[in-house]
């Protein structure tokens, strides 16, 4: 794919979506939507998905991916999530793939999300920020370290090649 940062690896997305537990009728935010991969996957179950990214090239890319997938229930927002979230109202779940201003983003989500908040972190600093913010807000549930290796061909045989490890941080029950 031609976009810096993403797409989320299939196995990481599968665990993240399982932790989000999106239900039919849900309103879901994908914060830092990048390629739109999570937004498109969430749109298959959710009623409405709000895909937010501060980079115009990410929004353009994600829009094209959504059109290709025939996903008509995704609304796109270009800008920082901290500026956009206050206008969205209540949400049922939120996926956070972007780490800028993470403590502020989590403050806003804790007030708005009825269900789960799932953060994907690649950097240890982001992992710490996510856990510390969720603990401060009283919404921290668990963190998962996901290390996946995939089969790859070698000299007529099969070996396993690791993909980059990802931390999946889960929070919830911030707002009722
Ligand atoms: C690692 S990429 C996300 C990958 C995406 N989940 C995918 O599957 O393609 C992180 C994205 O988050 C965006 N981002 C980071 N912090 C943000 C914020 N506070 N508000 C909006 N977008 C943000 C970046 O511009 C970048 O496109």
Coordinates of N, CA, C and O in Angstrom, one line a residue, residues 85-149:
X85 N -13.6 15.1 18.0 CA -14.4 14.3 18.9 C -15.5 15.1 19.6 O -16.7 14.6 19.8
X86 N -15.3 16.3 20.1 CA -16.4 17.0 20.8 C -17.6 17.2 20.0 O -18.7 17.3 20.6
X87 N -17.6 17.2 18.7 CA -18.7 17.4 17.8 C -19.5 16.1 17.5 O -20.5 16.1 16.9
X88 N -18.9 14.9 17.9 CA -19.5 13.6 17.5 C -20.6 13.1 18.4 O -21.4 12.3 18.0
X89 N -20.7 13.5 19.6 CA -21.7 13.0 20.6 C -21.3 11.6 21.1 O -20.1 11.2 21.0
X90 N -22.3 10.9 21.6 CA -22.0 9.6 22.2 C -21.6 8.5 21.2 O -22.1 8.5 20.1
X91 N -20.7 7.7 21.6 CA -20.2 6.6 20.8 C -20.4 5.3 21.5 O -20.4 5.3 22.8
X92 N -20.4 4.2 20.8 CA -20.5 2.9 21.4 C -19.1 2.2 21.6 O -18.9 1.4 22.5
X93 N -18.2 2.5 20.7 CA -16.9 1.9 20.8 C -15.9 2.9 20.0 O -16.3 3.6 19.1
X94 N -14.6 2.8 20.4 CA -13.6 3.6 19.7 C -12.3 2.8 19.5 O -11.8 2.2 20.5
X95 N -11.8 2.8 18.3 CA -10.5 2.2 18.1 C -9.5 3.4 17.9 O -9.8 4.3 17.1
X96 N -8.3 3.3 18.5 CA -7.4 4.4 18.4 C -6.1 3.8 17.8 O -5.4 3.1 18.5
X97 N -5.8 4.2 16.6 CA -4.6 3.8 15.9 C -3.5 4.9 15.8 O -2.4 4.6 15.4
X98 N -3.9 6.1 16.2 CA -3.0 7.2 16.1 C -2.6 7.7 17.5 O -3.5 7.7 18.4
X99 N -1.3 8.0 17.7 CA -0.9 8.3 19.1 C -0.7 9.7 19.5 O -0.4 10.0 20.6
X100 N -0.9 10.7 18.5 CA -0.7 12.1 18.9 C -1.8 12.5 19.9 O -3.0 12.2 19.7
X101 N -1.3 13.3 20.9 CA -2.2 13.8 21.9 C -3.1 12.7 22.6 O -4.3 13.0 22.9
X102 N -2.5 11.5 22.7 CA -3.2 10.4 23.2 C -4.0 10.6 24.6 O -5.1 10.3 24.7
X103 N -3.3 11.2 25.6 CA -4.0 11.5 26.8 C -5.3 12.3 26.7 O -6.3 12.1 27.2
X104 N -5.2 13.4 25.8 CA -6.3 14.2 25.5 C -7.4 13.4 24.8 O -8.6 13.6 25.1
X105 N -7.0 12.6 23.8 CA -8.0 11.8 23.1 C -8.7 10.9 24.0 O -9.9 10.7 24.0
X106 N -8.0 10.2 24.9 CA -8.6 9.3 25.9 C -9.5 10.0 26.9 O -10.5 9.5 27.3
X107 N -9.1 11.2 27.3 CA -10.0 12.0 28.1 C -11.4 12.2 27.5 O -12.4 12.0 28.1
X108 N -11.3 12.6 26.2 CA -12.6 12.8 25.4 C -13.4 11.5 25.2 O -14.6 11.5 25.4
X109 N -12.6 10.4 25.0 CA -13.4 9.2 24.7 C -14.0 8.6 26.0 O -15.1 8.1 26.0
X110 N -13.3 8.8 27.1 CA -13.9 8.3 28.4 C -15.2 8.9 28.7 O -16.1 8.3 29.3
X111 N -15.4 10.2 28.2 CA -16.7 10.9 28.5 C -17.8 10.5 27.5 O -18.9 10.8 27.7
X112 N -17.4 9.9 26.4 CA -18.3 9.7 25.3 C -18.6 8.2 24.9 O -19.6 7.9 24.2
X113 N -17.7 7.3 25.3 CA -17.8 5.9 24.8 C -18.5 5.0 25.8 O -18.1 4.9 26.9
X114 N -19.6 4.4 25.4 CA -20.4 3.5 26.3 C -19.7 2.2 26.4 O -19.9 1.5 27.5
X115 N -19.1 1.7 25.4 CA -18.5 0.4 25.4 C -17.0 0.4 25.5 O -16.4 1.1 26.4
X116 N -16.3 -0.3 24.6 CA -14.8 -0.4 24.7 C -14.0 0.6 23.9 O -14.5 1.1 22.8
X117 N -12.9 0.9 24.5 CA -11.9 1.8 23.8 C -10.7 0.9 23.6 O -10.2 0.3 24.6
X118 N -10.2 0.7 22.4 CA -9.0 -0.1 22.1 C -8.0 0.7 21.4 O -8.2 1.3 20.4
X119 N -6.8 0.7 22.0 CA -5.6 1.4 21.5 C -4.6 0.4 21.0 O -4.3 -0.5 21.6
X120 N -4.1 0.7 19.7 CA -3.0 -0.1 19.2 C -1.7 0.7 19.4 O -1.7 1.9 19.0
X121 N -0.7 0.2 20.0 CA 0.5 0.9 20.3 C 1.7 0.1 19.8 O 1.8 -1.1 20.0
X122 N 2.6 0.7 19.0 CA 3.8 0.0 18.6 C 4.9 0.4 19.5 O 5.8 -0.4 19.8
X123 N 4.9 1.7 19.9 CA 6.0 2.2 20.8 C 5.7 2.0 22.2 O 4.6 2.1 22.7
X124 N 6.8 1.7 23.0 CA 6.6 1.4 24.4 C 6.1 2.7 25.1 O 5.3 2.6 26.1
X125 N 6.6 3.8 24.6 CA 6.1 5.1 25.2 C 4.6 5.3 25.0 O 3.9 5.8 26.0
X126 N 4.1 4.9 23.9 CA 2.6 5.0 23.6 C 1.9 4.0 24.5 O 0.8 4.3 25.1
X127 N 2.5 2.8 24.7 CA 1.8 1.8 25.6 C 1.7 2.4 27.0 O 0.6 2.3 27.6
X128 N 2.8 3.0 27.5 CA 2.8 3.5 28.8 C 1.7 4.7 28.9 O 1.0 4.7 29.9
X129 N 1.7 5.5 27.9 CA 0.8 6.7 27.9 C -0.7 6.2 27.9 O -1.5 6.7 28.6
X130 N -0.9 5.1 27.1 CA -2.3 4.6 27.1 C -2.7 4.0 28.4 O -3.8 4.3 28.9
X131 N -1.8 3.2 29.0 CA -2.2 2.5 30.3 C -2.3 3.6 31.4 O -3.3 3.6 32.1
X132 N -1.4 4.5 31.4 CA -1.4 5.5 32.5 C -2.6 6.4 32.4 O -3.3 6.7 33.4
X133 N -3.0 6.8 31.2 CA -4.2 7.6 31.0 C -5.4 6.9 31.4 O -6.3 7.4 32.0
X134 N -5.5 5.6 30.9 CA -6.7 4.8 31.3 C -6.8 4.6 32.8 O -7.9 4.6 33.3
X135 N -5.7 4.3 33.4 CA -5.7 4.1 34.9 C -6.2 5.4 35.6 O -7.0 5.4 36.5
X136 N -5.6 6.6 35.1 CA -6.0 7.9 35.7 C -7.5 8.1 35.6 O -8.2 8.6 36.5
X137 N -8.1 7.6 34.4 CA -9.5 7.8 34.2 C -10.4 6.7 34.8 O -11.6 6.7 34.7
X138 N -9.7 5.7 35.3 CA -10.5 4.6 36.0 C -11.1 3.6 35.0 O -12.1 3.0 35.3
X139 N -10.6 3.6 33.7 CA -11.2 2.7 32.7 C -10.3 1.6 32.2 O -10.7 0.9 31.3
X140 N -9.1 1.5 32.8 CA -8.2 0.5 32.2 C -8.7 -0.9 32.5 O -9.0 -1.3 33.6
X141 N -8.7 -1.8 31.5 CA -9.1 -3.2 31.7 C -8.0 -4.2 31.5 O -7.7 -5.0 32.3
X142 N -7.2 -4.1 30.4 CA -6.1 -5.0 30.1 C -5.3 -4.5 29.0 O -5.7 -3.6 28.2
X143 N -4.0 -5.0 28.9 CA -3.1 -4.8 27.8 C -2.7 -6.1 27.3 O -2.3 -7.0 28.1
X144 N -2.6 -6.3 26.0 CA -2.2 -7.5 25.3 C -1.0 -7.2 24.5 O -1.0 -6.3 23.7
X145 N 0.0 -8.1 24.6 CA 1.2 -8.0 23.7 C 1.1 -9.0 22.7 O 1.1 -10.2 23.0
X146 N 0.9 -8.6 21.4 CA 0.6 -9.5 20.4 C 1.9 -9.7 19.5 O 2.3 -8.8 18.9
X147 N 2.4 -10.9 19.5 CA 3.6 -11.2 18.7 C 3.2 -12.3 17.7 O 2.8 -13.4 18.1
X148 N 3.1 -12.0 16.4 CA 2.6 -13.0 15.4 C 3.8 -13.3 14.4 O 4.5 -12.4 14.0
X149 N 3.8 -14.5 14.1 CA 4.8 -15.0 13.0 C 3.9 -15.7 11.9 O 3.0 -16.4 12.2

